[in-house]
Structure formats: structure tokens, C-alpha cells
Amino acid sequence: MLTLPPAPASALPSPLPLVLQAFLGGILVALALLSMLAYRPLRDRVLSQAGLFGLLAAAAWIAYSGLAGLLLPTGLAPWIHPASLILGGLCLAIWERVTAGLLAGSPGARRLAHIRRFTALATLVIALAALLPSDRFHRLSEIVLGLLAPLLAGLTLAAGLRARREGLRIAGALVAATLALLVCCAALWALSAGWLGTVLCLTILQLALVALAMALGWAMLSRMMELRKETEAAQGAQLAIVANQAYTLEGMVAQRNAELSARLRELSEARQSSELANQSLQRALDQLEQAASTDRLTGAWNRRRFEEAVLPEIALAHRRRDPLSLLMFDLDHFKRVNDTYGHGAGDAVLAGTAQTVRLHLRASDSLVRWGGEEFLVMTPATRLEGALGLAEKLRAAVEAIDFPDVGHVTMSLGVSEYAVGEGLEEWIERTDKALYQAKSEGRNRAIAAPAPERADVEPSSERSLLEVIWEDTYASGHALVDAQHQRLFRLASTLMSTLTENRPLTEVSLRLETLLAHTAQHFHDEEALLRQARYPDLTEHAAVHASLLSKAWKLQAEVKAGELDFGRLVSFLALDLVKGHILTEDRAYFSHLLSAIGPDSAPPAGA
């Protein structure tokens, strides 16, 4: 952009042109503000450059037109002319950046981009030479800028025409703005050559700059509309992608839910199958336990089963002083029966004898095959006199039987009442002596054993501490729960008695394994019942079960490895399992269980 030397004071514009000049500056500033305000939401670099161009153009016009002389102090007047040159060079450099951005979509315009950029940089360098304090450099800058400005405008016009031919919609406004810039350059050259007067030149410049501002504003508005459309299209495409992803995700979720439902059904079926298998195994375990504790021939208990049952009864006798009696009998001359009639006939006699004896016993009494033709009968809550009466009744009933081929047989009996403080082996030995005395006195009779000399001696404190005895006050009122609790009491008591009697480790391991199997089954059934009753603390209760079983399996592993810790095992049985859980934590659900599902409910099938 060419500049003129500052006009003398007499040549300053009149008030009307001054208003027009201020109006032109306002248009340029408005263009700048519009572009800068549009930059924030659209984030387009061209808009920010256009705003900077508007501000620099307004400043250059103020410096060149004479408004700066009116606004600035007199001391700054020598710097107004160099400032107009520098601002003009900056305007041309920014103009190249703005037009390059607007024409970026035209391949033809891009082919002129390098020469336009070089011309703009050269224009900026030449304009900066005006900073040197020399009129010669100022004049040189004016001349070179006067050559480079129309060259840059011509290159921009050529690029805009190419873009217009290629169908770039914004190119028309840019061509109009470039033509206005060329008019400015021609007016300045005509002023320098003396072809135009100052007032006419300023008027042409004003009109051309207004046209440039309007055309550039039009181009900026078109740019904004295109950017907004692109932004909306991009947002629409993104929304479509998000919607498609949501639809795909919804399908995946539905598919995953279907897979999970199928998996849950499979797991439910597998669980039901495992529960049925577990129930079958439990029945098999019960059958095996029954077979292991029952004599096949007579149906009477064997020694193992008797020892499990008699120890709790002895403990009750210690605690409550309840009477407890024992009968031991065997068939007289039974060897003669086997030798004469054969073992088949002997087995028939044994089975018939057991059947007859069982008919005369109470539900609380127990018949035990002790070995060969020897049997025991345990009678709780029975004193010695009552036991003698029962013995005589059994003797007479067996003698009255007429066995096929064999005829009548007799039996001899020893009867004793348990004495507090007496050991099991001592008690059995005392009863066996009474049986031997009955045989010595002629057989077919019942003899009472005398009381031991240390009768009424208190049991040792160690033994009383290890007793685990079921009492009626422990009952929940639910049939299955109470039956399982009683069985666990009996198994725990037998195991602790085995520990105190220094039995072999293999027997301890077997009894512990039996106890744990019944404990696991009880926990399973109990959780199924509580789930059916909707017990609110089921999760915490089940966690206690899991913790107890984990501790129990570790103890079992130690016992199998031959590392029996007597104290830890007894503590687990008496404190953790029985007193800590069954007698404390289980009591919390008794009332809820009975009110929710009643006393005779059973776990649901497959639970």
C-alpha cells in the first residue's frame, strides 16, 4: 500500500470527510469483532486471522488518513508515516494468510500458494525497513510496497478466479474484495503520479475499503455458514455413530443377557443334578453308616455304634445322676447248637433270640451284639432292680421259644447299674463278671453285679469339660434341624471320648471324617431351609458355615498327616462347632424358621 507524506495542516480533512473516515474505521473494527467472536464457537484459524486483518486495516487507515494526527500527541507525529507503512505491510501479510485459508479447497488456487506466501513475506520485510530513521529508506519502502501490493493482489485475484471456476462458492466474495484492494493500489499510484488530488484519492480509498470490508465480511459470513454446516454434519454423523454404537451395544447386551440366562439355566440344572447326587450320596452314607453300625444277622448294634451311644448316656449320668443299667447275656451251650445242627441253625437261633429280645425293649433301650452269642442291652433311666426285672422277662421269653430242629435254648445274664465315676471298660467288665457268675451257678439265670468300691466318686474335671451332651432345652422345635443337631452332638461327644482314651490316630481320623460329612450336610440343609424361610441374615450365617468347614478340613488334613493337635481339635469341637455355633448362632433363627415354614418342613428338592 503506498502512502503519502503527511498533508499540511491546511490540507486536513473537513468535518464531513472526518465522519466518513471514522465510519470506515468502525466498519473495519466491526469486521474484526465479528470474525473474532465467531472464532470461539467454530475454532477456525481463518476467522481469527480475518479479525486481526480488520484491526490492522483500521489502524493503517487511521494512520494514513490523518486521523492519527488529530488523536495522538504532536510529539508522535514523525512516527505516524513509518507506522502507516509498517501497518500496511502487516495488512498485506495477514491478507495472504486469510485468502490462503479461504481458497484452501481449490486445487488451482493452491498452485499459486507458494509465490503468494513469498510475496507476502517480502512485503512484510520491506515494511519493517520503515523503522529505520531515514527518509531515504521510507521512500524506498513506499516504492517497493507500491510494487508488491498490486502483485500480491493480482496473484490473489488469479487464485480467486481459478477457485470460482472450480465451483468454490466463497471465491466470488473474495474476488470482489481483491478487486477493491486493486482499486486502492491504483488510487495510490495515481496520487503518487499526480493524476489524482488528495481529496479524490481519499474518497476513492474510502469507497474501495468499504467495498473490501463488505466483500470480506460476506466471505467471512459464508465461511461461518459452511463451518456451521460442517459442524452440524459432523455432529449428526457422530450422533449417528453413537446411535449405531448404542444399538450395537444394546444388541450385544441382549445377546449377553441371553447367554447369561442360558448359562444360569445350565448352572441351575447342574446345581440340581449335584444336589440330587449329593442327596444320593448322603443316603448312601447313611446306609453305609447303618451297615457299619449294625450287625447284619441280628439287626442289633455293633460295638462301634454302642460306644457312640453309651458315652453321652454316661455323661448324662454324671451330670443329672440319672440311673443307667446294662444287661449282658449269652446263650447257654450255644457251641453245642452249632456243632450239632450246623451254623445255619445257630444263626437262626441268634436272629430269633434278638428278635424276641427286641419285642420286650423300650424305644430308649438298645440291643448290641457284643461278639459271637454275647449281647448287651443298655437301658437308660433304669435302676438295678428294674434291669433285673427286665433280665428275668427276657430270660423267660427266650426260653419259651421252640426253634425249628433245635428246640428250646436258655441264656444267662449279668446285670449292673452304672456307678458315677466308673469307666466304660470297668463297667462292662463288672457286668461280664456277673454273667460269668450266672453261668457258674448253673446257667439260665440273671445275676446282679455288686457296686464298685469307688462308687459315687465324682468324675474328673478333665472329662466333664470334654462332655458334649444334648439337652431338650437345646431344641429348636424343627424336626430336621433338631435331629441333625442331636446327631452332631453324639458324633462330637464320641470323637472327644476317642481323643481322651488315646485311641489310634486312624480311628480319630475316621470319626472326624464322619463328623465333618454330617456337619457339611447339616449346613447345606440348614441354609436351604433358611433360604426357603427368607431369613434376613442368611448371607452372614452361610459365611460362618464356610469358615467352620474350612477350619475343619484343615484339622482333618493335619490328622491325616499324623500331626494331631489335641487342644485345637477339642477347642474346635466344643467351643467353635457346638457351643459357639449350634448353641449360640443357630438359636438366632429358631423363631423365624418356625413362623415362616413350620416345624416339619424339609429342604426343597434341588435346593
Coordinates of C-alpha atoms in Angstrom, one line a residue:
M1 CA 0.0 0.0 0.0
L2 CA 1.5 3.4 -1.0
T3 CA 1.5 6.2 1.5
L4 CA 1.7 10.0 1.0
P5 CA 3.7 12.4 3.1
P6 CA 1.6 13.9 5.8
A7 CA -0.6 16.7 4.5
P8 CA -0.1 20.2 5.8
A9 CA -2.5 21.5 8.5
S10 CA -4.3 23.5 5.9
A11 CA -5.0 20.3 3.9
L12 CA -6.5 18.4 6.8
P13 CA -9.9 16.9 6.0
S14 CA -13.1 18.8 6.6
P15 CA -15.6 17.7 9.3
L16 CA -17.7 15.7 6.8
P17 CA -14.9 13.6 5.5
L18 CA -13.7 13.1 9.1
V19 CA -17.0 11.5 9.9
L20 CA -16.8 9.3 6.9
Q21 CA -13.3 8.3 7.8
A22 CA -14.4 7.3 11.3
F23 CA -17.3 5.4 9.8
L24 CA -14.8 3.4 7.6
G25 CA -12.7 2.6 10.7
G26 CA -15.8 1.4 12.5
I27 CA -16.7 -0.9 9.7
L28 CA -13.2 -2.4 9.7
V29 CA -13.3 -2.8 13.5
A30 CA -16.8 -4.4 13.3
L31 CA -15.4 -6.9 10.7
A32 CA -12.7 -7.7 13.1
L33 CA -15.0 -8.2 16.1
L34 CA -17.4 -10.3 14.0
S35 CA -14.6 -12.6 13.0
M36 CA -13.1 -12.9 16.5
L37 CA -16.5 -13.6 18.1
A38 CA -17.2 -16.3 15.6
Y39 CA -13.8 -17.9 16.2
R40 CA -14.6 -19.1 19.8
P41 CA -17.5 -21.5 18.9
L42 CA -16.1 -22.5 15.5
R43 CA -12.4 -22.6 16.3
D44 CA -11.4 -21.6 12.8
R45 CA -8.0 -20.1 12.3
V46 CA -9.1 -18.1 9.2
L47 CA -11.7 -16.3 11.3
S48 CA -9.1 -15.2 13.8
Q49 CA -6.8 -14.0 11.0
A50 CA -9.6 -12.1 9.4
G51 CA -10.3 -10.4 12.7
L52 CA -6.6 -9.4 13.0
F53 CA -6.7 -8.1 9.4
G54 CA -9.7 -5.9 10.2
L55 CA -7.9 -4.4 13.2
L56 CA -4.7 -3.7 11.3
A57 CA -6.5 -2.3 8.4
A58 CA -8.4 0.1 10.7
A59 CA -5.2 1.1 12.3
A60 CA -3.4 1.7 9.0
W61 CA -6.3 3.8 7.7
I62 CA -6.3 5.9 10.8
A63 CA -2.5 6.5 10.4
Y64 CA -2.7 7.3 6.7
S65 CA -5.9 9.4 6.6
G66 CA -4.8 11.9 9.1
L67 CA -7.0 10.8 12.0
A68 CA -3.9 9.8 13.9
G69 CA -2.6 13.4 13.8
L70 CA -5.8 14.5 15.5
L71 CA -5.8 11.7 18.1
L72 CA -2.1 11.4 19.1
P73 CA 0.1 14.0 20.8
T74 CA 2.1 16.3 18.5
G75 CA 5.4 14.7 19.6
L76 CA 4.4 11.4 17.9
A77 CA 3.7 13.0 14.5
P78 CA 7.0 12.0 13.0
W79 CA 6.3 8.3 13.7
I80 CA 2.8 8.3 12.0
H81 CA 4.2 7.9 8.5
P82 CA 6.6 5.0 9.3
A83 CA 3.7 3.4 11.3
S84 CA 1.4 3.6 8.3
L85 CA 4.0 1.7 6.2
I86 CA 4.5 -1.0 8.7
L87 CA 0.8 -1.4 9.3
G88 CA 0.2 -1.6 5.6
G89 CA 2.8 -4.3 5.2
L90 CA 1.3 -6.3 8.1
C91 CA -2.1 -6.0 6.5
L92 CA -0.8 -7.4 3.2
A93 CA 0.9 -10.3 5.1
I94 CA -2.3 -11.2 7.1
W95 CA -4.3 -10.7 3.9
E96 CA -2.3 -13.5 2.2
R97 CA -3.0 -15.8 5.2
V98 CA -6.7 -15.1 5.2
T99 CA -7.1 -15.6 1.4
A100 CA -5.0 -18.8 1.6
G101 CA -7.3 -20.2 4.2
L102 CA -10.4 -19.3 2.2
L103 CA -9.1 -20.8 -1.0
A104 CA -7.7 -24.0 0.6
G105 CA -10.4 -26.0 -1.0
S106 CA -9.3 -25.1 -4.6
P107 CA -6.5 -27.1 -6.2
G108 CA -5.9 -24.4 -8.8
A109 CA -5.6 -21.7 -6.0
R110 CA -3.2 -23.9 -4.1
R111 CA -0.8 -23.9 -7.0
L112 CA -0.2 -20.2 -6.5
A113 CA 0.1 -20.5 -2.7
H114 CA 3.9 -20.6 -2.6
I115 CA 4.5 -17.5 -4.7
R116 CA 1.8 -15.6 -2.8
R117 CA 3.3 -16.6 0.5
F118 CA 6.8 -15.4 -0.6
T119 CA 5.4 -12.1 -1.9
A120 CA 3.7 -11.5 1.4
L121 CA 6.8 -12.2 3.4
A122 CA 8.8 -9.9 1.2
T123 CA 6.2 -7.2 1.7
L124 CA 6.4 -7.6 5.5
V125 CA 10.3 -7.3 5.4
I126 CA 10.2 -4.2 3.3
A127 CA 7.6 -2.6 5.5
L128 CA 9.8 -3.2 8.6
A129 CA 12.5 -1.1 6.9
A130 CA 10.4 1.9 7.7
L131 CA 11.6 1.6 11.3
L132 CA 15.0 3.0 10.2
P133 CA 15.3 6.7 10.9
S134 CA 15.9 7.8 7.3
D135 CA 13.6 9.4 4.8
R136 CA 15.5 7.6 2.0
F137 CA 14.5 4.2 3.5
H138 CA 11.0 5.4 4.0
R139 CA 10.7 6.4 0.3
L140 CA 12.3 3.1 -0.8
S141 CA 9.7 1.2 1.3
E142 CA 6.9 3.2 -0.3
I143 CA 8.1 2.3 -3.8
V144 CA 8.7 -1.4 -3.1
L145 CA 5.4 -1.7 -1.3
G146 CA 3.7 0.1 -4.2
L147 CA 5.1 -2.7 -6.5
L148 CA 4.5 -5.7 -4.2
A149 CA 1.0 -4.8 -3.1
P150 CA -0.6 -4.9 -6.6
L151 CA 1.5 -8.0 -7.4
L152 CA 0.0 -9.8 -4.3
A153 CA -3.5 -8.5 -5.1
G154 CA -3.1 -9.7 -8.7
L155 CA -1.9 -13.2 -7.6
T156 CA -4.9 -13.4 -5.2
L157 CA -7.3 -12.4 -8.0
A158 CA -5.9 -15.1 -10.2
A159 CA -6.2 -17.7 -7.4
G160 CA -9.8 -16.5 -6.7
L161 CA -10.8 -16.7 -10.4
R162 CA -9.4 -20.3 -10.5
A163 CA -11.3 -21.2 -7.4
R164 CA -14.5 -19.7 -8.8
R165 CA -14.2 -21.7 -12.0
E166 CA -13.7 -24.9 -9.8
G167 CA -17.1 -24.1 -8.1
L168 CA -15.8 -22.7 -4.7
R169 CA -18.7 -20.7 -3.5
I170 CA -16.8 -18.3 -1.3
A171 CA -14.5 -17.4 -4.2
G172 CA -16.9 -14.7 -5.6
A173 CA -16.8 -12.6 -2.4
L174 CA -13.0 -13.0 -2.3
V175 CA -12.7 -11.8 -5.9
A176 CA -14.7 -8.7 -5.1
A177 CA -12.6 -8.0 -2.1
T178 CA -9.4 -8.4 -4.1
L179 CA -10.7 -6.1 -6.8
A180 CA -11.4 -3.5 -4.1
L181 CA -7.7 -3.9 -2.9
L182 CA -6.5 -3.4 -6.5
V183 CA -8.6 -0.2 -6.7
C184 CA -6.8 1.0 -3.5
C185 CA -3.4 0.3 -5.1
A186 CA -4.3 2.1 -8.4
A187 CA -5.6 5.1 -6.5
L188 CA -2.4 5.4 -4.5
W189 CA -0.3 5.1 -7.7
A190 CA -2.4 7.7 -9.4
L191 CA -1.9 10.0 -6.3
S192 CA 1.9 9.4 -6.5
A193 CA 1.9 10.3 -10.2
G194 CA -0.1 13.4 -9.7
W195 CA -3.1 12.1 -11.7
L196 CA -5.5 12.5 -8.7
G197 CA -5.8 15.0 -6.0
T198 CA -5.6 14.1 -2.3
V199 CA -9.3 14.5 -1.5
L200 CA -10.4 12.5 -4.5
C201 CA -7.8 9.8 -3.7
L202 CA -9.0 9.6 -0.1
T203 CA -12.6 9.4 -1.3
I204 CA -11.7 6.5 -3.7
L205 CA -9.8 4.8 -0.9
Q206 CA -12.7 5.1 1.4
L207 CA -15.2 3.7 -1.1
A208 CA -12.8 0.9 -2.0
L209 CA -12.0 0.0 1.6
V210 CA -15.8 0.0 2.4
A211 CA -16.3 -2.4 -0.6
L212 CA -13.3 -4.5 0.6
A213 CA -14.8 -4.7 4.1
M214 CA -18.2 -5.6 2.9
A215 CA -16.9 -8.3 0.5
L216 CA -14.6 -9.7 3.1
G217 CA -17.4 -9.7 5.6
W218 CA -19.6 -11.5 3.1
A219 CA -16.8 -14.1 2.6
M220 CA -16.5 -14.5 6.4
L221 CA -20.2 -15.0 6.8
S222 CA -20.1 -17.6 4.0
R223 CA -17.2 -19.2 5.8
M224 CA -19.1 -19.3 9.1
M225 CA -22.2 -20.8 7.4
E226 CA -20.1 -23.5 5.8
L227 CA -18.3 -24.3 9.1
R228 CA -21.6 -24.4 10.9
K229 CA -23.0 -26.8 8.3
E230 CA -19.8 -28.9 8.5
T231 CA -20.0 -28.9 12.3
E232 CA -23.7 -29.9 12.3
A233 CA -23.0 -32.6 9.7
A234 CA -20.1 -33.8 11.8
Q235 CA -22.2 -33.8 15.0
G236 CA -25.0 -35.5 13.1
A237 CA -22.6 -38.1 11.8
Q238 CA -21.2 -38.5 15.3
L239 CA -24.7 -38.8 16.8
A240 CA -25.5 -41.4 14.1
I241 CA -22.3 -43.3 15.0
V242 CA -23.2 -43.1 18.7
A243 CA -26.7 -44.2 18.0
N244 CA -25.4 -47.1 15.9
Q245 CA -22.9 -48.0 18.7
A246 CA -25.8 -47.8 21.2
Y247 CA -27.9 -50.0 19.0
T248 CA -25.0 -52.4 18.6
L249 CA -24.2 -52.3 22.3
E250 CA -27.9 -52.9 23.1
G251 CA -27.8 -56.0 20.8
M252 CA -24.6 -57.2 22.5
V253 CA -26.2 -56.6 25.9
A254 CA -29.3 -58.5 24.8
Q255 CA -27.1 -61.3 23.4
R256 CA -25.0 -61.4 26.5
N257 CA -28.1 -61.5 28.7
A258 CA -29.4 -64.4 26.7
E259 CA -26.1 -66.2 27.1
L260 CA -26.0 -65.4 30.8
S261 CA -29.6 -66.6 31.1
A262 CA -28.7 -69.8 29.3
R263 CA -25.6 -70.2 31.5
L264 CA -27.7 -69.6 34.6
R265 CA -30.2 -72.3 33.5
E266 CA -27.3 -74.6 32.9
L267 CA -25.8 -73.8 36.3
S268 CA -29.2 -74.3 37.9
E269 CA -29.6 -77.6 36.2
A270 CA -26.1 -78.6 37.2
R271 CA -26.8 -77.5 40.7
Q272 CA -30.0 -79.5 40.8
S273 CA -28.1 -82.5 39.5
S274 CA -25.3 -82.0 42.0
E275 CA -27.9 -81.7 44.8
L276 CA -29.6 -84.8 43.7
A277 CA -26.3 -86.6 43.6
N278 CA -25.5 -85.1 47.0
Q279 CA -28.7 -86.4 48.4
S280 CA -28.0 -89.8 46.8
L281 CA -24.5 -89.8 48.4
Q282 CA -26.0 -88.8 51.7
R283 CA -28.4 -91.7 51.6
A284 CA -25.6 -94.0 50.6
L285 CA -23.6 -92.5 53.5
D286 CA -26.5 -93.1 55.9
Q287 CA -26.8 -96.7 54.6
L288 CA -23.1 -97.3 54.9
E289 CA -23.2 -95.8 58.4
Q290 CA -26.1 -98.0 59.2
A291 CA -24.3 -101.0 57.8
A292 CA -21.2 -100.1 59.7
S293 CA -23.0 -99.7 63.0
T294 CA -25.4 -102.7 62.7
D295 CA -24.9 -106.4 62.8
R296 CA -26.2 -107.9 59.6
L297 CA -27.5 -111.2 61.1
T298 CA -29.4 -109.9 64.1
G299 CA -30.0 -106.2 63.3
A300 CA -28.5 -105.3 66.6
W301 CA -26.0 -102.5 67.1
N302 CA -22.3 -103.4 66.9
R303 CA -19.6 -102.3 69.3
R304 CA -18.8 -99.1 67.3
R305 CA -22.4 -97.9 67.4
F306 CA -22.7 -98.9 71.1
E307 CA -19.7 -96.8 72.1
E308 CA -21.1 -93.8 70.2
A309 CA -24.4 -94.0 72.1
V310 CA -23.2 -95.1 75.6
L311 CA -20.8 -92.2 76.2
P312 CA -23.4 -89.5 76.0
E313 CA -25.6 -91.6 78.4
I314 CA -22.7 -91.9 80.8
A315 CA -22.2 -88.1 80.6
L316 CA -25.9 -87.6 81.5
A317 CA -25.5 -90.0 84.4
H318 CA -22.6 -87.8 85.6
R319 CA -24.4 -84.5 85.2
R320 CA -28.0 -85.4 86.2
R321 CA -27.4 -88.5 88.3
D322 CA -29.8 -90.4 86.0
P323 CA -29.8 -94.2 86.5
L324 CA -28.3 -96.2 83.7
S325 CA -28.2 -100.0 83.6
L326 CA -26.6 -102.7 81.4
L327 CA -27.5 -106.3 80.7
M328 CA -25.0 -108.7 79.2
F329 CA -26.2 -112.2 78.2
D330 CA -25.2 -115.1 76.0
L331 CA -26.9 -118.3 75.0
D332 CA -26.1 -121.4 77.1
H333 CA -24.2 -124.2 75.4
F334 CA -24.5 -122.3 72.0
K335 CA -21.4 -124.1 70.7
R336 CA -23.3 -127.4 71.1
V337 CA -26.1 -126.0 68.8
N338 CA -23.6 -125.1 66.1
D339 CA -21.8 -128.4 66.4
T340 CA -25.0 -130.5 66.4
Y341 CA -27.3 -128.6 64.0
G342 CA -24.8 -126.5 62.0
H343 CA -24.0 -122.9 61.7
G344 CA -27.2 -122.1 59.7
A345 CA -29.3 -123.3 62.6
G346 CA -27.1 -121.4 65.0
D347 CA -27.6 -118.2 63.0
A348 CA -31.4 -118.8 63.1
V349 CA -31.3 -119.1 66.9
L350 CA -29.2 -115.9 67.2
A351 CA -31.6 -114.0 64.9
G352 CA -34.7 -115.3 66.6
T353 CA -33.3 -114.5 70.1
A354 CA -32.5 -110.9 69.0
Q355 CA -36.0 -110.5 67.5
T356 CA -37.6 -111.8 70.7
V357 CA -35.5 -109.6 73.0
R358 CA -36.3 -106.6 70.9
L359 CA -40.0 -107.1 71.3
H360 CA -39.6 -106.6 75.1
L361 CA -37.4 -103.5 75.0
R362 CA -38.5 -99.9 75.1
A363 CA -37.7 -97.4 72.4
S364 CA -34.9 -95.9 74.5
D365 CA -33.3 -99.3 75.1
S366 CA -30.6 -100.6 72.8
L367 CA -29.7 -104.2 71.8
V368 CA -26.0 -104.7 71.0
R369 CA -24.3 -107.8 69.6
W370 CA -21.1 -107.8 71.6
G371 CA -19.5 -110.8 70.0
G372 CA -20.5 -114.4 69.0
E373 CA -23.5 -115.3 71.1
E374 CA -22.9 -112.5 73.6
F375 CA -25.3 -109.5 73.6
L376 CA -25.7 -106.2 75.6
V377 CA -28.8 -104.3 76.4
M378 CA -28.4 -100.7 77.5
T379 CA -31.4 -99.4 79.5
P380 CA -31.3 -95.6 80.2
A381 CA -33.3 -94.2 83.2
T382 CA -33.4 -97.7 84.7
R383 CA -32.1 -98.7 88.1
L384 CA -30.7 -102.1 89.0
E385 CA -34.0 -103.5 90.3
G386 CA -35.8 -102.6 87.0
A387 CA -32.9 -104.0 85.0
L388 CA -33.1 -107.3 86.9
G389 CA -36.8 -107.5 86.2
L390 CA -36.2 -106.9 82.5
A391 CA -33.5 -109.6 82.6
E392 CA -35.8 -112.1 84.0
K393 CA -38.5 -111.3 81.5
L394 CA -36.0 -111.7 78.6
R395 CA -34.7 -115.0 80.0
A396 CA -38.2 -116.4 80.2
A397 CA -39.2 -115.2 76.8
V398 CA -36.2 -116.7 75.1
E399 CA -36.6 -120.0 77.0
A400 CA -40.2 -120.2 75.7
I401 CA -39.1 -120.2 72.1
D402 CA -39.2 -123.5 70.2
F403 CA -36.7 -123.2 67.5
P404 CA -37.1 -125.5 64.5
D405 CA -34.8 -128.6 64.7
V406 CA -33.1 -127.1 67.8
G407 CA -35.9 -126.8 70.2
H408 CA -35.6 -124.7 73.4
V409 CA -32.5 -122.7 74.4
T410 CA -31.7 -120.8 77.6
M411 CA -29.5 -117.9 78.4
S412 CA -27.6 -116.5 81.3
L413 CA -27.5 -112.8 82.2
G414 CA -25.3 -110.4 84.1
V415 CA -26.9 -107.1 85.2
S416 CA -25.3 -103.9 86.6
E417 CA -26.1 -100.3 87.2
Y418 CA -23.6 -97.7 86.2
A419 CA -21.7 -96.0 89.1
V420 CA -20.7 -92.4 88.7
G421 CA -17.0 -92.1 88.1
E422 CA -16.8 -95.6 86.7
G423 CA -15.1 -96.0 83.3
L424 CA -16.8 -97.7 80.4
E425 CA -14.4 -100.7 80.3
E426 CA -14.7 -101.1 84.0
W427 CA -18.5 -101.1 83.9
I428 CA -18.5 -103.7 81.1
E429 CA -16.0 -105.8 82.9
R430 CA -18.1 -105.7 86.1
T431 CA -21.2 -106.8 84.1
D432 CA -19.2 -109.6 82.4
K433 CA -18.2 -110.9 85.8
A434 CA -21.9 -111.1 86.9
L435 CA -22.6 -113.0 83.6
Y436 CA -19.8 -115.4 84.4
Q437 CA -21.2 -115.9 87.9
A438 CA -24.6 -116.7 86.4
K439 CA -23.0 -119.4 84.3
S440 CA -21.0 -120.7 87.3
E441 CA -24.2 -121.1 89.3
G442 CA -25.9 -123.3 86.8
R443 CA -26.8 -121.0 83.8
N444 CA -30.4 -119.9 82.8
R445 CA -30.5 -117.2 85.4
A446 CA -29.7 -113.5 85.9
I447 CA -27.2 -112.3 88.5
A448 CA -26.8 -108.6 89.6
A449 CA -23.2 -107.2 89.8
P450 CA -22.2 -105.6 93.0
A451 CA -21.5 -101.9 93.1
P452 CA -17.8 -101.0 92.7
E453 CA -15.9 -99.9 95.8
R454 CA -15.3 -96.4 94.4
A455 CA -19.0 -95.8 93.6
D456 CA -20.2 -92.2 93.9
V457 CA -16.7 -90.8 93.1
E458 CA -17.0 -87.6 91.1
P459 CA -15.8 -87.7 87.6
S460 CA -12.5 -86.0 86.8
S461 CA -12.7 -82.3 85.8
E462 CA -11.0 -83.0 82.5
R463 CA -13.6 -85.5 81.5
S464 CA -16.5 -83.2 82.4
L465 CA -15.0 -80.4 80.4
L466 CA -14.9 -82.6 77.3
E467 CA -18.6 -83.7 77.5
V468 CA -20.9 -82.6 74.8
I469 CA -24.4 -83.7 75.9
W470 CA -27.7 -82.9 74.1
E471 CA -30.4 -81.5 76.3
D472 CA -34.1 -80.8 75.5
T473 CA -33.6 -77.1 76.1
Y474 CA -31.3 -77.0 73.0
A475 CA -34.2 -78.0 70.7
S476 CA -35.3 -75.5 68.0
G477 CA -38.7 -77.2 67.5
H478 CA -37.9 -78.0 63.9
A479 CA -37.8 -81.8 63.4
L480 CA -35.0 -82.0 60.8
V481 CA -32.7 -79.4 62.5
D482 CA -33.1 -81.0 65.9
A483 CA -32.4 -84.5 64.6
Q484 CA -29.3 -83.3 62.8
H485 CA -28.1 -81.3 65.9
Q486 CA -28.5 -84.3 68.1
R487 CA -26.5 -86.4 65.7
L488 CA -23.7 -83.8 65.6
F489 CA -23.7 -83.8 69.5
R490 CA -23.4 -87.5 69.6
L491 CA -20.7 -87.7 67.0
A492 CA -18.7 -84.8 68.6
S493 CA -19.0 -86.5 72.0
T494 CA -17.8 -89.8 70.7
L495 CA -14.9 -88.2 68.9
M496 CA -13.8 -86.3 72.1
S497 CA -14.1 -89.5 74.1
T498 CA -11.9 -91.2 71.5
L499 CA -9.4 -88.4 71.9
T500 CA -9.3 -88.8 75.7
E501 CA -8.9 -92.5 75.6
N502 CA -5.8 -92.3 73.4
R503 CA -7.3 -94.4 70.6
P504 CA -5.3 -94.9 67.4
L505 CA -5.0 -91.9 65.1
T506 CA -6.7 -93.8 62.3
E507 CA -9.8 -94.2 64.4
V508 CA -9.7 -90.5 65.3
S509 CA -9.4 -89.6 61.6
L510 CA -12.3 -91.8 60.7
R511 CA -14.6 -90.4 63.4
L512 CA -13.6 -86.9 62.5
E513 CA -14.3 -87.5 58.8
T514 CA -17.7 -88.9 59.7
L515 CA -18.5 -85.9 61.8
L516 CA -17.4 -83.5 59.1
A517 CA -19.6 -85.2 56.5
H518 CA -22.6 -84.9 58.7
T519 CA -21.7 -81.3 59.5
A520 CA -21.5 -80.4 55.8
Q521 CA -24.8 -82.0 55.1
H522 CA -26.4 -80.2 58.1
F523 CA -25.1 -76.8 57.0
H524 CA -26.4 -77.4 53.4
D525 CA -29.9 -78.4 54.7
E526 CA -29.9 -75.6 57.2
E527 CA -29.1 -73.0 54.5
A528 CA -31.8 -74.4 52.2
L529 CA -34.4 -74.1 55.0
L530 CA -33.3 -70.6 55.8
R531 CA -33.4 -69.6 52.2
Q532 CA -36.9 -71.0 51.9
A533 CA -37.8 -69.1 55.1
R534 CA -36.3 -65.9 53.7
Y535 CA -34.0 -65.5 56.7
P536 CA -32.6 -61.9 56.5
D537 CA -29.2 -62.9 57.9
L538 CA -28.7 -65.9 55.7
T539 CA -25.6 -64.5 54.0
E540 CA -23.7 -63.9 57.3
H541 CA -24.9 -67.3 58.6
A542 CA -23.6 -69.1 55.4
A543 CA -20.3 -67.3 55.8
V544 CA -19.9 -68.7 59.3
H545 CA -20.6 -72.2 57.9
A546 CA -18.0 -71.7 55.3
S547 CA -15.4 -70.6 57.9
L548 CA -16.2 -73.5 60.2
L549 CA -15.9 -76.0 57.3
S550 CA -12.6 -74.5 56.2
K551 CA -11.2 -74.8 59.6
A552 CA -12.5 -78.3 60.0
W553 CA -10.9 -79.5 56.7
K554 CA -7.6 -78.1 57.8
L555 CA -7.8 -80.0 61.1
Q556 CA -8.7 -83.2 59.2
A557 CA -5.7 -82.7 56.9
E558 CA -3.4 -82.4 59.9
V559 CA -4.9 -85.5 61.5
K560 CA -4.4 -87.5 58.3
A561 CA -0.8 -86.2 58.1
G562 CA -0.2 -87.5 61.6
E563 CA 0.0 -84.0 63.2
L564 CA -2.8 -84.2 65.7
D565 CA -3.1 -81.1 67.8
F566 CA -5.3 -82.2 70.7
G567 CA -6.0 -78.8 72.0
R568 CA -7.0 -77.2 68.7
L569 CA -9.3 -80.1 67.8
V570 CA -11.1 -80.2 71.1
S571 CA -11.4 -76.4 71.0
F572 CA -13.0 -76.6 67.5
L573 CA -15.4 -79.3 68.6
A574 CA -16.5 -77.9 71.9
L575 CA -16.2 -74.2 71.5
D576 CA -16.5 -73.5 67.8
L577 CA -18.9 -76.1 66.5
V578 CA -21.1 -77.0 69.4
K579 CA -21.2 -74.2 71.9
G580 CA -20.1 -71.3 69.6
H581 CA -22.4 -72.2 66.6
I582 CA -25.1 -74.7 67.4
L583 CA -25.9 -73.4 70.9
T584 CA -25.4 -69.7 70.1
E585 CA -25.6 -68.6 66.5
D586 CA -28.2 -71.2 65.4
R587 CA -30.6 -70.1 68.1
A588 CA -30.9 -66.7 66.4
Y589 CA -33.0 -68.2 63.6
F590 CA -35.2 -70.7 65.6
S591 CA -38.3 -68.4 66.0
H592 CA -38.0 -67.1 62.4
L593 CA -37.8 -70.6 60.9
L594 CA -40.8 -71.9 62.8
S595 CA -43.0 -69.0 62.0
A596 CA -42.0 -68.9 58.3
I597 CA -42.2 -72.6 57.3
G598 CA -43.3 -74.6 60.3
P599 CA -41.7 -77.4 62.3
D600 CA -42.0 -80.3 59.8
S601 CA -40.7 -78.6 56.6
A602 CA -38.0 -80.1 54.5
P603 CA -35.4 -78.5 52.2
P604 CA -36.9 -78.1 48.7
A605 CA -35.8 -80.6 46.1
G606 CA -32.6 -79.5 44.3
A607 CA -32.1 -76.7 46.9

